[in-house]
mmCIF file of C-alpha atoms in Angstrom:
data_model
loop_
_atom_site.group_PDB
_atom_site.id
_atom_site.type_symbol
_atom_site.label_atom_id
_atom_site.label_comp_id
_atom_site.label_asym_id
_atom_site.label_seq_id
_atom_site.Cartn_x
_atom_site.Cartn_y
_atom_site.Cartn_z
ATOM 1 C CA MET A 1 11.161 -5.540 -18.927
ATOM 2 C CA ARG A 2 14.863 -4.692 -19.317
ATOM 3 C CA HIS A 3 14.512 -4.740 -23.104
ATOM 4 C CA PHE A 4 12.600 -1.421 -22.900
ATOM 5 C CA ARG A 5 15.652 0.362 -21.545
ATOM 6 C CA LYS A 6 17.990 -1.334 -23.997
ATOM 7 C CA SER A 7 15.815 -0.136 -26.866
ATOM 8 C CA GLY A 8 16.178 3.463 -25.700
ATOM 9 C CA VAL A 9 12.606 3.890 -24.439
ATOM 10 C CA LYS A 10 12.730 6.488 -21.640
ATOM 11 C CA SER A 11 9.143 6.362 -20.384
ATOM 12 C CA LEU A 12 5.625 5.080 -21.047
ATOM 13 C CA THR A 13 2.949 7.752 -21.440
ATOM 14 C CA ILE A 14 -0.682 7.306 -20.408
ATOM 15 C CA GLU A 15 -3.599 9.695 -20.874
ATOM 16 C CA PRO A 16 -5.878 8.885 -17.906
ATOM 17 C CA ARG A 17 -9.636 8.816 -18.360
ATOM 18 C CA GLY A 18 -11.523 11.948 -17.382
ATOM 19 C CA ASP A 19 -13.225 10.153 -14.479
ATOM 20 C CA SER A 20 -9.933 8.867 -13.060
ATOM 21 C CA LEU A 21 -8.199 10.254 -9.967
ATOM 22 C CA LEU A 22 -5.038 10.241 -12.083
ATOM 23 C CA TYR A 23 -6.571 12.665 -14.581
ATOM 24 C CA ALA A 24 -5.161 16.178 -14.436
ATOM 25 C CA GLU A 25 -5.230 19.357 -16.488
ATOM 26 C CA TYR A 26 -3.006 22.380 -16.804
ATOM 27 C CA SER A 27 -4.532 25.806 -16.179
ATOM 28 C CA ASP A 28 -5.179 26.194 -19.925
ATOM 29 C CA GLY A 29 -7.263 23.007 -20.008
ATOM 30 C CA THR A 30 -4.724 20.754 -21.736
ATOM 31 C CA ILE A 31 -4.244 17.284 -20.262
ATOM 32 C CA CYS A 32 -1.222 16.526 -18.091
ATOM 33 C CA GLU A 33 -0.256 13.078 -19.296
ATOM 34 C CA LEU A 34 1.054 10.450 -16.904
ATOM 35 C CA GLU A 35 4.576 9.144 -17.456
ATOM 36 C CA LEU A 36 5.801 5.816 -16.067
ATOM 37 C CA PRO A 37 9.268 4.239 -16.101
ATOM 38 C CA PRO A 38 9.708 1.859 -19.074
ATOM 39 C CA ASP A 39 10.247 -1.136 -16.780
ATOM 40 C CA SER A 40 7.294 -0.414 -14.479
ATOM 41 C CA MET A 41 4.645 -2.593 -16.112
ATOM 42 C CA ILE A 42 4.931 -5.454 -13.637
ATOM 43 C CA LEU A 43 4.950 -3.135 -10.620
ATOM 44 C CA PHE A 44 2.150 -0.678 -11.397
ATOM 45 C CA GLY A 45 1.825 -0.125 -15.143
ATOM 46 C CA CYS A 46 -0.725 -2.880 -15.766
ATOM 47 C CA GLN A 47 -2.893 -1.758 -12.845
ATOM 48 C CA THR A 48 -2.732 1.858 -13.959
ATOM 49 C CA LEU A 49 -3.559 0.988 -17.563
ATOM 50 C CA ALA A 50 -6.417 -1.345 -16.660
ATOM 51 C CA TRP A 51 -8.165 0.694 -13.947
ATOM 52 C CA HIS A 52 -6.694 4.180 -14.389
ATOM 53 C CA GLN A 53 -5.831 4.243 -10.696
ATOM 54 C CA TYR A 54 -3.106 2.929 -8.416
ATOM 55 C CA ASP A 55 -3.096 1.584 -4.848
ATOM 56 C CA GLN A 56 -6.784 2.169 -4.287
ATOM 57 C CA GLU A 57 -6.673 0.977 -0.664
ATOM 58 C CA SER A 58 -4.150 3.650 0.338
ATOM 59 C CA ILE A 59 -5.996 6.361 -1.569
ATOM 60 C CA MET A 60 -9.306 5.487 0.074
ATOM 61 C CA PHE A 61 -7.617 5.552 3.495
ATOM 62 C CA PHE A 62 -6.179 8.983 2.714
ATOM 63 C CA LYS A 63 -9.617 10.241 1.694
ATOM 64 C CA ALA A 64 -11.262 8.872 4.843
ATOM 65 C CA ALA A 65 -8.528 10.334 7.083
ATOM 66 C CA CYS A 66 -8.816 13.784 5.532
ATOM 67 C CA ASN A 67 -12.612 13.822 5.593
ATOM 68 C CA GLY A 68 -12.663 12.562 9.165
ATOM 69 C CA SER A 69 -10.134 15.120 10.367
ATOM 70 C CA GLY A 70 -12.333 18.075 9.522
ATOM 71 C CA HIS A 71 -9.286 20.119 8.443
ATOM 72 C CA GLN A 72 -10.060 22.788 5.858
ATOM 73 C CA SER A 73 -6.351 23.253 5.069
ATOM 74 C CA LEU A 74 -3.609 20.630 5.246
ATOM 75 C CA SER A 75 -0.284 19.486 3.855
ATOM 76 C CA LEU A 76 0.934 16.191 2.402
ATOM 77 C CA VAL A 77 4.381 14.701 2.933
ATOM 78 C CA ASP A 78 5.334 11.911 0.505
ATOM 79 C CA ILE A 79 8.647 10.192 1.310
ATOM 80 C CA GLY A 80 9.660 7.812 -1.458
ATOM 81 C CA ALA A 81 7.288 9.516 -3.863
ATOM 82 C CA ASN A 82 8.441 7.433 -6.852
ATOM 83 C CA VAL A 83 6.783 8.940 -9.971
ATOM 84 C CA GLY A 84 3.969 10.630 -8.040
ATOM 85 C CA LEU A 85 1.031 8.257 -8.463
ATOM 86 C CA PHE A 86 -0.056 8.486 -4.811
ATOM 87 C CA THR A 87 0.469 12.240 -4.604
ATOM 88 C CA ARG A 88 -1.341 12.945 -7.859
ATOM 89 C CA GLN A 89 -4.419 11.012 -6.760
ATOM 90 C CA ALA A 90 -4.343 12.444 -3.236
ATOM 91 C CA TYR A 91 -4.102 15.991 -4.554
ATOM 92 C CA ASN A 92 -6.985 15.439 -6.953
ATOM 93 C CA ILE A 93 -9.126 14.252 -4.031
ATOM 94 C CA CYS A 94 -8.283 17.190 -1.738
ATOM 95 C CA ASN A 95 -6.997 19.926 -4.046
ATOM 96 C CA GLN A 96 -9.232 22.473 -2.307
ATOM 97 C CA SER A 97 -7.640 21.636 1.055
ATOM 98 C CA ILE A 98 -3.992 20.810 0.311
ATOM 99 C CA ARG A 99 -1.874 23.929 0.661
ATOM 100 C CA LYS A 100 1.595 22.309 0.645
ATOM 101 C CA LEU A 101 3.070 19.150 -0.869
ATOM 102 C CA TRP A 102 6.525 17.892 0.041
ATOM 103 C CA CYS A 103 7.754 14.998 -2.131
ATOM 104 C CA TYR A 104 11.117 13.257 -1.721
ATOM 105 C CA GLU A 105 12.468 10.903 -4.394
ATOM 106 C CA PRO A 106 16.190 9.972 -4.568
ATOM 107 C CA GLU A 107 16.231 7.968 -7.822
ATOM 108 C CA PRO A 108 17.004 10.325 -10.760
ATOM 109 C CA ILE A 109 14.775 8.726 -13.425
ATOM 110 C CA ASN A 110 11.801 8.538 -11.078
ATOM 111 C CA TYR A 111 12.417 12.123 -9.978
ATOM 112 C CA ARG A 112 12.314 13.367 -13.570
ATOM 113 C CA LEU A 113 8.970 11.624 -14.107
ATOM 114 C CA LEU A 114 7.703 12.869 -10.736
ATOM 115 C CA LYS A 115 8.301 16.451 -11.839
ATOM 116 C CA ASN A 116 6.500 15.845 -15.139
ATOM 117 C CA ASN A 117 3.549 14.103 -13.502
ATOM 118 C CA LEU A 118 3.002 16.891 -10.950
ATOM 119 C CA ASN A 119 3.820 19.746 -13.301
ATOM 120 C CA TYR A 120 0.183 20.854 -13.491
ATOM 121 C CA MET A 121 0.222 21.892 -9.835
ATOM 122 C CA ASP A 122 0.986 25.431 -8.738
ATOM 123 C CA ASN A 123 4.648 25.958 -7.813
ATOM 124 C CA SER A 124 3.579 27.606 -4.574
ATOM 125 C CA VAL A 125 2.012 24.300 -3.506
ATOM 126 C CA ARG A 126 4.431 21.608 -4.647
ATOM 127 C CA LYS A 127 7.959 21.202 -3.346
ATOM 128 C CA LEU A 128 9.900 18.348 -4.945
ATOM 129 C CA PHE A 129 13.316 17.130 -3.824
ATOM 130 C CA ASN A 130 15.724 14.719 -5.510
ATOM 131 C CA ILE A 131 17.051 13.436 -2.179
ATOM 132 C CA ALA A 132 16.740 10.617 0.325
ATOM 133 C CA LEU A 133 16.011 11.277 3.988
ATOM 134 C CA ALA A 134 18.407 9.825 6.547
ATOM 135 C CA LYS A 135 19.918 10.422 9.975
ATOM 136 C CA GLU A 136 22.547 12.805 8.639
ATOM 137 C CA ASP A 137 23.482 14.865 5.582
ATOM 138 C CA GLY A 138 25.776 13.291 3.031
ATOM 139 C CA HIS A 139 25.755 10.653 0.310
ATOM 140 C CA LYS A 140 24.631 7.050 0.569
ATOM 141 C CA THR A 141 24.423 4.022 -1.699
ATOM 142 C CA LEU A 142 20.982 3.348 -3.133
ATOM 143 C CA TYR A 143 20.434 -0.331 -4.014
ATOM 144 C CA LEU A 144 18.139 -0.921 -6.986
ATOM 145 C CA SER A 145 16.426 -3.845 -8.625
ATOM 146 C CA ASP A 146 17.034 -3.616 -12.373
ATOM 147 C CA ASP A 147 13.654 -5.262 -13.035
ATOM 148 C CA ASN A 148 11.530 -3.125 -10.735
ATOM 149 C CA HIS A 149 11.750 0.669 -10.638
ATOM 150 C CA GLY A 150 9.808 0.724 -7.395
ATOM 151 C CA SER A 151 12.131 -1.595 -5.506
ATOM 152 C CA TYR A 152 15.197 0.205 -4.250
ATOM 153 C CA SER A 153 16.483 1.066 -0.811
ATOM 154 C CA LEU A 154 19.327 2.506 1.213
ATOM 155 C CA LEU A 155 19.384 -0.937 2.834
ATOM 156 C CA ALA A 156 20.576 -3.897 0.758
ATOM 157 C CA GLU A 157 18.702 -6.164 3.188
ATOM 158 C CA ALA A 158 15.388 -4.676 2.059
ATOM 159 C CA LEU A 159 15.854 -6.084 -1.446
ATOM 160 C CA GLU A 160 16.626 -9.484 0.050
ATOM 161 C CA ILE A 161 13.300 -9.448 1.898
ATOM 162 C CA SER A 162 11.529 -8.585 -1.366
ATOM 163 C CA GLY A 163 13.325 -11.405 -3.155
ATOM 164 C CA GLU A 164 14.924 -8.920 -5.533
ATOM 165 C CA THR A 165 18.435 -10.268 -4.977
ATOM 166 C CA ASN A 166 17.478 -13.247 -7.132
ATOM 167 C CA ASN A 167 17.451 -10.787 -10.028
ATOM 168 C CA LYS A 168 20.046 -8.333 -11.247
ATOM 169 C CA THR A 169 20.653 -5.367 -8.954
ATOM 170 C CA SER A 170 22.698 -2.203 -9.268
ATOM 171 C CA LYS A 171 23.820 0.732 -7.131
ATOM 172 C CA LYS A 172 23.719 4.515 -7.284
ATOM 173 C CA THR A 173 25.092 7.170 -4.976
ATOM 174 C CA VAL A 174 22.376 9.594 -3.892
ATOM 175 C CA LEU A 175 22.231 12.790 -1.863
ATOM 176 C CA CYS A 176 20.790 12.487 1.645
ATOM 177 C CA LYS A 177 19.436 15.147 3.957
ATOM 178 C CA GLN A 178 18.899 14.895 7.685
ATOM 179 C CA ALA A 179 15.269 13.927 8.233
ATOM 180 C CA LYS A 180 14.991 15.929 11.453
ATOM 181 C CA GLU A 181 16.073 19.142 9.731
ATOM 182 C CA VAL A 182 13.788 18.513 6.750
ATOM 183 C CA ALA A 183 10.830 17.874 9.050
ATOM 184 C CA MET A 184 11.269 21.262 10.664
ATOM 185 C CA GLU A 185 10.343 22.860 7.334
ATOM 186 C CA TRP A 186 7.009 21.057 7.452
ATOM 187 C CA SER A 187 6.344 22.486 10.897
ATOM 188 C CA THR A 188 6.898 26.087 9.780
ATOM 189 C CA SER A 189 3.743 25.923 7.665
ATOM 190 C CA GLU A 190 1.761 25.174 10.861
ATOM 191 C CA LEU A 191 -0.549 23.043 8.693
ATOM 192 C CA PRO A 192 -1.914 19.641 9.716
ATOM 193 C CA ILE A 193 0.119 16.905 7.981
ATOM 194 C CA PHE A 194 -0.789 13.644 6.295
ATOM 195 C CA TYR A 195 2.413 11.595 6.327
ATOM 196 C CA LYS A 196 3.078 8.923 3.677
ATOM 197 C CA SER A 197 6.353 6.976 3.710
ATOM 198 C CA ASP A 198 7.434 4.219 1.332
ATOM 199 C CA ALA A 199 11.221 4.058 1.666
ATOM 200 C CA GLU A 200 11.695 0.296 1.369
ATOM 201 C CA GLY A 201 12.931 -0.618 4.832
ATOM 202 C CA PHE A 202 14.208 2.816 5.870
ATOM 203 C CA ASP A 203 10.818 4.112 6.963
ATOM 204 C CA GLU A 204 11.280 3.378 10.660
ATOM 205 C CA CYS A 205 14.624 5.203 10.705
ATOM 206 C CA ILE A 206 13.090 8.283 9.098
ATOM 207 C CA ALA A 207 10.025 8.276 11.360
ATOM 208 C CA LEU A 208 12.196 8.190 14.471
ATOM 209 C CA GLU A 209 14.089 11.263 13.266
ATOM 210 C CA VAL A 210 10.915 13.334 12.934
ATOM 211 C CA PRO A 211 10.580 15.380 16.150
ATOM 212 C CA PHE A 212 7.939 14.100 18.568
ATOM 213 C CA GLU A 213 6.272 17.517 18.664
ATOM 214 C CA ILE A 214 5.447 17.228 14.965
ATOM 215 C CA TRP A 215 3.945 13.767 15.447
ATOM 216 C CA LYS A 216 1.929 15.029 18.386
ATOM 217 C CA ASN A 217 0.779 18.416 17.145
ATOM 218 C CA GLN A 218 0.609 18.258 13.348
ATOM 219 C CA ILE A 219 0.484 14.739 11.886
ATOM 220 C CA PHE A 220 -3.159 13.615 11.939
ATOM 221 C CA GLY A 221 -2.842 10.519 9.770
ATOM 222 C CA GLY A 222 -0.433 8.555 7.669
ATOM 223 C CA ILE A 223 0.650 5.466 5.773
ATOM 224 C CA ILE A 224 4.024 3.922 6.598
ATOM 225 C CA GLU A 225 5.484 0.846 4.923
ATOM 226 C CA LEU A 226 6.980 -1.596 7.436
ATOM 227 C CA LYS A 227 9.486 -3.834 5.707
ATOM 228 C CA GLY A 228 10.680 -5.723 8.754
ATOM 229 C CA VAL A 229 14.426 -5.309 8.189
ATOM 230 C CA LYS A 230 16.125 -6.787 11.214
ATOM 231 C CA GLY A 231 17.547 -4.171 13.576
ATOM 232 C CA LYS A 232 15.935 -1.266 11.714
#
């Protein structure tokens, strides 16, 4: 799919069906279109185009967890939010209950599309950050697969596990914030938290930085990707 970028195409735009969980409208009734990276077709573009949904298993788990919790108000944390497909569907399921959304996406192109795809939400609800979460503040190298805009990590080993090192890879320097400090902002809302993390091998590191009190008292459910990077 590299030829899309070489041709100057910046994104692929989809208008989801009205019965899709990806469908969204602005307050004036106009449709909020869905934008995908130009090289995303193999990863999630075909699925999104064919079924007008993405990662149905995770979305159904989120719905069951929220319904089973009985919470009338809650918050959603999305670490490694990519272009917002999970968050957009989750919000459309529980928009009457979700009071706060925290989304973290370090890759600049994905972050731009994330903002566009969640632009229909009220600014008082959504909080989007173009950062990675880590053990400390600073800058780190983000390793990216040039063929897959969903496969990138702060750990080069994570791409090796995915087999991405057989293809062309590149690097970017991204801003990192201390996960422990960031998590404290979630706690100030005093809302129950659904925690979703897809940080390609760095998920365990981030989870361990979140204070135990937040896990115990606020997080009622979650989805965490376990990549199996040795020593992480």
